Amino acid sequence: MTDVEAPATGSLLKIQGLTKYFGTFAACSGIDLAIQPGEIHALLGENGAGKSTLVKMLFGVLQPSEGRILWDGRPVSIGSPGEARQLGIGMVFQHFSLFEALTVAENIALSMDPKIPLAKIAEEAASLSKAYGLPLDPNAHVADLSVGERQRIEIVRALLQNPKLIILDEPTSVLTPQEADKLFETLFKLRSEGRSVLYISHRLEEVQRICDRATVLRHGKVTGACDPKGETPASLARMMVGSDVASVHREAAANLGDVLIDVVNLSVPARTPFAVTLREIGLQVRAGEVMAIAGVAGNGQGELFDALSGEYPVADAEAIRLRGKPVGRTGINGRRLLGAGFVPEERHGHAAVSDMSLSDNLLLSRSQSDRAAFLTGGFAAIIRHDVIRSAAKRICQVMDVRKSGEDPAAGSLSGGNLQKFIIGRELDRQPSVLVVNQPTWGVDAGAASRIRQSLIDLARAGSAVIVISQDLDEIFEVATNIAVISEGRLSKPYPAAELTLERIGLLMGGIHDSTGHAGSPTAPHAGGVHAH
Amino acid sequence: MRIELERRAGASGLFAIVSPLLALALTLIFGAIMFWMLGKNPGHALYSFFIEPLLEVWSLHELAIKAAPLILIAVGLAVCYRSNNWNIGAEGQFTIGAITGSILPILVPQWHSVLVLPLMLIMGAIGGAVFAAIPALLKTRFNTNEILVSLMLVYIAQLFLDWLVRGLWRDPKGFNFPQSISFSTEAVLPEILSSGRAHWGIVFALVAAVAIWFMMRFMLKGFEVSVLGRSERAGRFAGFSGRRMVWFSMMLSGALAGLAGISEVSGSIGHLQPSISPGYGFTAIIVAFLGRLNPLGIIASGFVLALTYLGGEAAQLSIGVSDKVTRVFQGLLLFFVLSCDTLILYRVRVIFGAGRAPAARS
């Protein structure tokens, strides 16, 4: 860990001792950071390390409790995002704030001076997007655009303010490798113009590739400042996590057993105007197999999960079979009773209720599958809180869930710890079928590796596992076979060992392989992927 | 200087208890200011409003009579609100319950049996439940807003009652007064004690409150209510049906409001007339929130709100102010309850100078 102290003079942005308390909890404490003009500066850290709090203070969303922010060498107080923009700070949030029913230009106009005519904004946006290699049609409706294109809107929107510093929060988490490459080119161009970029990420390879300097946060404190190119991913991870991250261990594919998940010709019409229609999906997963479903966000992953879990049963009972039984029209608890477990993408308000305790959240997914143990009193269905609490405790121990208090509210746990609990809640039942959507989305490296290992272990013990993910590193770590979803269609599965990043990127970009349902995973030969 | 609301790490247990008391105190302070502006002695006025009614046995009975429908309706509403279904039409369900419960004593007054009273109560509950099923049906089928539908149905119910007692069900020997025949003794809910008028309504209310409390606290059904109220998506993940919950919560609260309606008519009025409620169905909304949507809390808040009715009547006589004062008090109370509840999840911080607050060190 080398300490690269930037010279005080000439810094575009300098932060001294910045601290933010929420109650007595210090989300950020005594943070020092300096950003030079014309550099891409990485802000690395696990979830809950204080990255978001820090950038929210820089963008005027939160007010610091202590410390100073120096902009161009003079102290400033940033009271609102508007003041931040005036100073020359632009921000691209991880979650976009766009109206899907409006056009690109209209969305941009919403954040601009209302006196500027729409046509002028559209023109400027078009020329800017061309100049920075961010192709964008100002008259397109946002609903029709991919996530990558939506991100471009946010970037162009920030660039229109002519900022000196652009903050990007986890920008590549939703992009294909090709789209990410394009984004990097844009960032290099911004740097060559003397603009600075504060780049928030937990993807170490990326940070090493594009960032000039990095500041690492852990538990709200700076634990390292370094030149990422002089570090290894392992040394960066150590700074982030504080200990060596266990690498996921996967043995060569074991003998595969019976087909436990059999999806044949599954088509589901879109429920809402902005949902994706699933078309003729075919998928077979055998005992002992981890089938990963790759794809860029918003290509039908959520809809596929809904259909597989039975939260929204489908019209054709035969379209989905679990352990040989047709379950298309069976609800989620009926499928759970057959031995299936499900982990949705969104932790808060879907997989868990934030302001309910962990034990209540355990009952949430298992009230029927564990009825005999968790409920009593027959029809009255009286909850046996003591039994559930001890089961929750057991899960927390097995999955190493760190929490404050005996049975805290789910919302008080960090993302990684809550996700470990949610996965552990299903693993505790030893499900013969597990469907997981985005198992490690926004989860710190330590928790992610633990979760991935547990998925592999489950498959090795003879379960069929489906992992829907946008994180290609994760997919290559856990998958025996990989299929790619794009615009509601699923490619045929490919053995993980035979796919390259580039090829998967092409499949994710919408180059379909229409063979769909394949009897058993076969190696893709030269004809497997068609170019345009 | 500016004032900032800062989210607490968790709900404050202290303020969950203090908030209703704080709201009560603020209501009293602003009530005193109101009396002072009306030219009355605030101390004397508040005394005759809130203390005097508690000093005599007969008025304690009146307190129980008024608390009964408030508690019965409010515990039903609490289930509704906890499940995120906003039944505002309990007043209508109360009225329809009173009407359907009165079918037997009005249409077959010659039938004398011990069965009459239980049947009346059941029919009242069913009437209220069916009336509450209308907004449930419209919500689940057409995605209408249950707040508007249930509220509008209140006026339909009230006008229907008005039409009945002025027309079809008017007592032929009643000198053209708009009221039905008086119920026979079998159809009258008996008094509990010989010392006053309080009838079995208050017992129903207490039993219902304890039963609903048990359900919410210990039964899977109560868990389902809480989950669906907080997040319908999580409820769906648990295998609970949001649609069925609309039916369940609306009809449960409708049934309890209907039971309150027939208990009130049978126990304390003895016949149907155009006006059978001083707004119990609406006041119960305040009761529900003042009681923190907790059935046991609702028992306490039901008595508090019942006191505002009694106090209003007393104040009319003793200090000569309009009984609209009751409404003002109830409004103040609801306003302060809702605003004080903010303190449970947020703390207020006053920030001086340019964004640098005195930090709370741990």
PDB file of C-alpha atoms in Angstrom, chain A residues 21-24 63-67 77 306 311-312 332-333 336 342 344 349-351 353 355-356 360 363-365 367-368 375 380-383 385 425-426, chain B residues 2 4 6-7 9 214 217-223 226-227 230-240 347 349 351 354-362:
ATOM      1  CA  TYR A  21     -22.822  10.893  10.985  1.00  0.00           C
ATOM      2  CA  PHE A  22     -26.188   9.230  10.822  1.00  0.00           C
ATOM      3  CA  GLY A  23     -27.131   9.373  14.443  1.00  0.00           C
ATOM      4  CA  THR A  24     -24.052   8.028  16.170  1.00  0.00           C
ATOM      5  CA  GLN A  63     -24.491  17.677   4.072  1.00  0.00           C
ATOM      6  CA  PRO A  64     -21.238  16.690   5.791  1.00  0.00           C
ATOM      7  CA  SER A  65     -21.172  16.717   9.582  1.00  0.00           C
ATOM      8  CA  GLU A  66     -17.516  17.732   9.681  1.00  0.00           C
ATOM      9  CA  GLY A  67     -14.662  18.477   7.336  1.00  0.00           C
ATOM     10  CA  SER A  77     -20.270  24.310   0.796  1.00  0.00           C
ATOM     11  CA  ASP A 306     -41.350 -14.647 -12.359  1.00  0.00           C
ATOM     12  CA  GLU A 311     -45.052 -15.658  -8.687  1.00  0.00           C
ATOM     13  CA  TYR A 312     -46.852 -15.156 -11.958  1.00  0.00           C
ATOM     14  CA  ILE A 332     -44.816 -20.291  -5.858  1.00  0.00           C
ATOM     15  CA  ASN A 333     -45.625 -22.257  -2.714  1.00  0.00           C
ATOM     16  CA  ARG A 336     -41.574 -24.815  -3.110  1.00  0.00           C
ATOM     17  CA  PHE A 342     -36.109 -19.024  -5.209  1.00  0.00           C
ATOM     18  CA  PRO A 344     -35.246 -12.792  -6.494  1.00  0.00           C
ATOM     19  CA  GLY A 349     -39.432  -5.321  -0.755  1.00  0.00           C
ATOM     20  CA  HIS A 350     -39.239  -8.531  -2.757  1.00  0.00           C
ATOM     21  CA  ALA A 351     -36.914 -11.131  -1.264  1.00  0.00           C
ATOM     22  CA  VAL A 353     -39.347  -6.907   3.910  1.00  0.00           C
ATOM     23  CA  ASP A 355     -38.540  -3.315   8.376  1.00  0.00           C
ATOM     24  CA  MET A 356     -39.368  -6.840   9.479  1.00  0.00           C
ATOM     25  CA  ASP A 360     -40.102 -12.860  10.080  1.00  0.00           C
ATOM     26  CA  LEU A 363     -41.118 -17.193   7.606  1.00  0.00           C
ATOM     27  CA  LEU A 364     -41.738 -15.104   4.473  1.00  0.00           C
ATOM     28  CA  SER A 365     -40.459 -17.703   2.043  1.00  0.00           C
ATOM     29  CA  SER A 367     -44.489 -20.499   5.697  1.00  0.00           C
ATOM     30  CA  GLN A 368     -45.828 -23.373   3.596  1.00  0.00           C
ATOM     31  CA  LEU A 375     -46.742 -23.207  12.406  1.00  0.00           C
ATOM     32  CA  ALA A 380     -55.483 -21.028  12.996  1.00  0.00           C
ATOM     33  CA  ALA A 381     -51.858 -21.224  11.790  1.00  0.00           C
ATOM     34  CA  ILE A 382     -50.213 -19.858  14.889  1.00  0.00           C
ATOM     35  CA  ILE A 383     -46.619 -18.811  14.317  1.00  0.00           C
ATOM     36  CA  HIS A 385     -41.719 -17.574  16.829  1.00  0.00           C
ATOM     37  CA  ARG A 425     -32.729 -19.131   3.971  1.00  0.00           C
ATOM     38  CA  GLU A 426     -33.210 -21.259   0.855  1.00  0.00           C
TER      39      GLU A 426
ATOM     40  CA  ARG B   2     -32.422  25.345   8.557  1.00  0.00           C
ATOM     41  CA  GLU B   4     -33.521  18.961   8.738  1.00  0.00           C
ATOM     42  CA  GLU B   6     -32.869  12.978   9.608  1.00  0.00           C
ATOM     43  CA  ARG B   7     -33.867   9.366   9.289  1.00  0.00           C
ATOM     44  CA  ALA B   9     -31.295   4.042  12.062  1.00  0.00           C
ATOM     45  CA  PHE B 214     -54.038 -12.084  18.795  1.00  0.00           C
ATOM     46  CA  ARG B 217     -49.441 -10.888  16.780  1.00  0.00           C
ATOM     47  CA  PHE B 218     -49.484 -14.672  16.623  1.00  0.00           C
ATOM     48  CA  MET B 219     -51.257 -15.950  13.528  1.00  0.00           C
ATOM     49  CA  LEU B 220     -49.995 -16.425   9.986  1.00  0.00           C
ATOM     50  CA  LYS B 221     -52.991 -14.390   8.802  1.00  0.00           C
ATOM     51  CA  GLY B 222     -51.729 -11.393  10.735  1.00  0.00           C
ATOM     52  CA  PHE B 223     -48.269 -11.892   9.286  1.00  0.00           C
ATOM     53  CA  SER B 226     -48.310  -7.018   7.633  1.00  0.00           C
ATOM     54  CA  VAL B 227     -46.276  -8.356   4.729  1.00  0.00           C
ATOM     55  CA  ARG B 230     -45.510  -3.295   3.509  1.00  0.00           C
ATOM     56  CA  SER B 231     -44.718  -4.748   0.134  1.00  0.00           C
ATOM     57  CA  GLU B 232     -47.127  -6.456  -2.201  1.00  0.00           C
ATOM     58  CA  ARG B 233     -44.202  -7.873  -4.164  1.00  0.00           C
ATOM     59  CA  ALA B 234     -42.725  -9.529  -1.095  1.00  0.00           C
ATOM     60  CA  GLY B 235     -46.200 -10.841  -0.294  1.00  0.00           C
ATOM     61  CA  ARG B 236     -46.432 -12.390  -3.724  1.00  0.00           C
ATOM     62  CA  PHE B 237     -43.015 -13.951  -3.175  1.00  0.00           C
ATOM     63  CA  ALA B 238     -44.349 -15.448   0.045  1.00  0.00           C
ATOM     64  CA  GLY B 239     -47.272 -16.863  -1.885  1.00  0.00           C
ATOM     65  CA  PHE B 240     -49.821 -14.468  -0.390  1.00  0.00           C
ATOM     66  CA  ARG B 347     -35.199  13.085  14.288  1.00  0.00           C
ATOM     67  CA  ARG B 349     -32.107  18.647  13.651  1.00  0.00           C
ATOM     68  CA  ILE B 351     -28.594  23.258  11.545  1.00  0.00           C
ATOM     69  CA  ALA B 354     -23.391  26.816   6.325  1.00  0.00           C
ATOM     70  CA  GLY B 355     -24.058  23.150   6.540  1.00  0.00           C
ATOM     71  CA  ARG B 356     -21.886  22.325   9.522  1.00  0.00           C
ATOM     72  CA  ALA B 357     -23.820  20.750  12.299  1.00  0.00           C
ATOM     73  CA  PRO B 358     -22.609  19.948  15.767  1.00  0.00           C
ATOM     74  CA  ALA B 359     -21.740  16.319  15.328  1.00  0.00           C
ATOM     75  CA  ALA B 360     -23.178  13.737  17.623  1.00  0.00           C
ATOM     76  CA  ARG B 361     -20.211  11.786  18.843  1.00  0.00           C
ATOM     77  CA  SER B 362     -20.704   8.273  19.935  1.00  0.00           C
TER      78      SER B 362
END
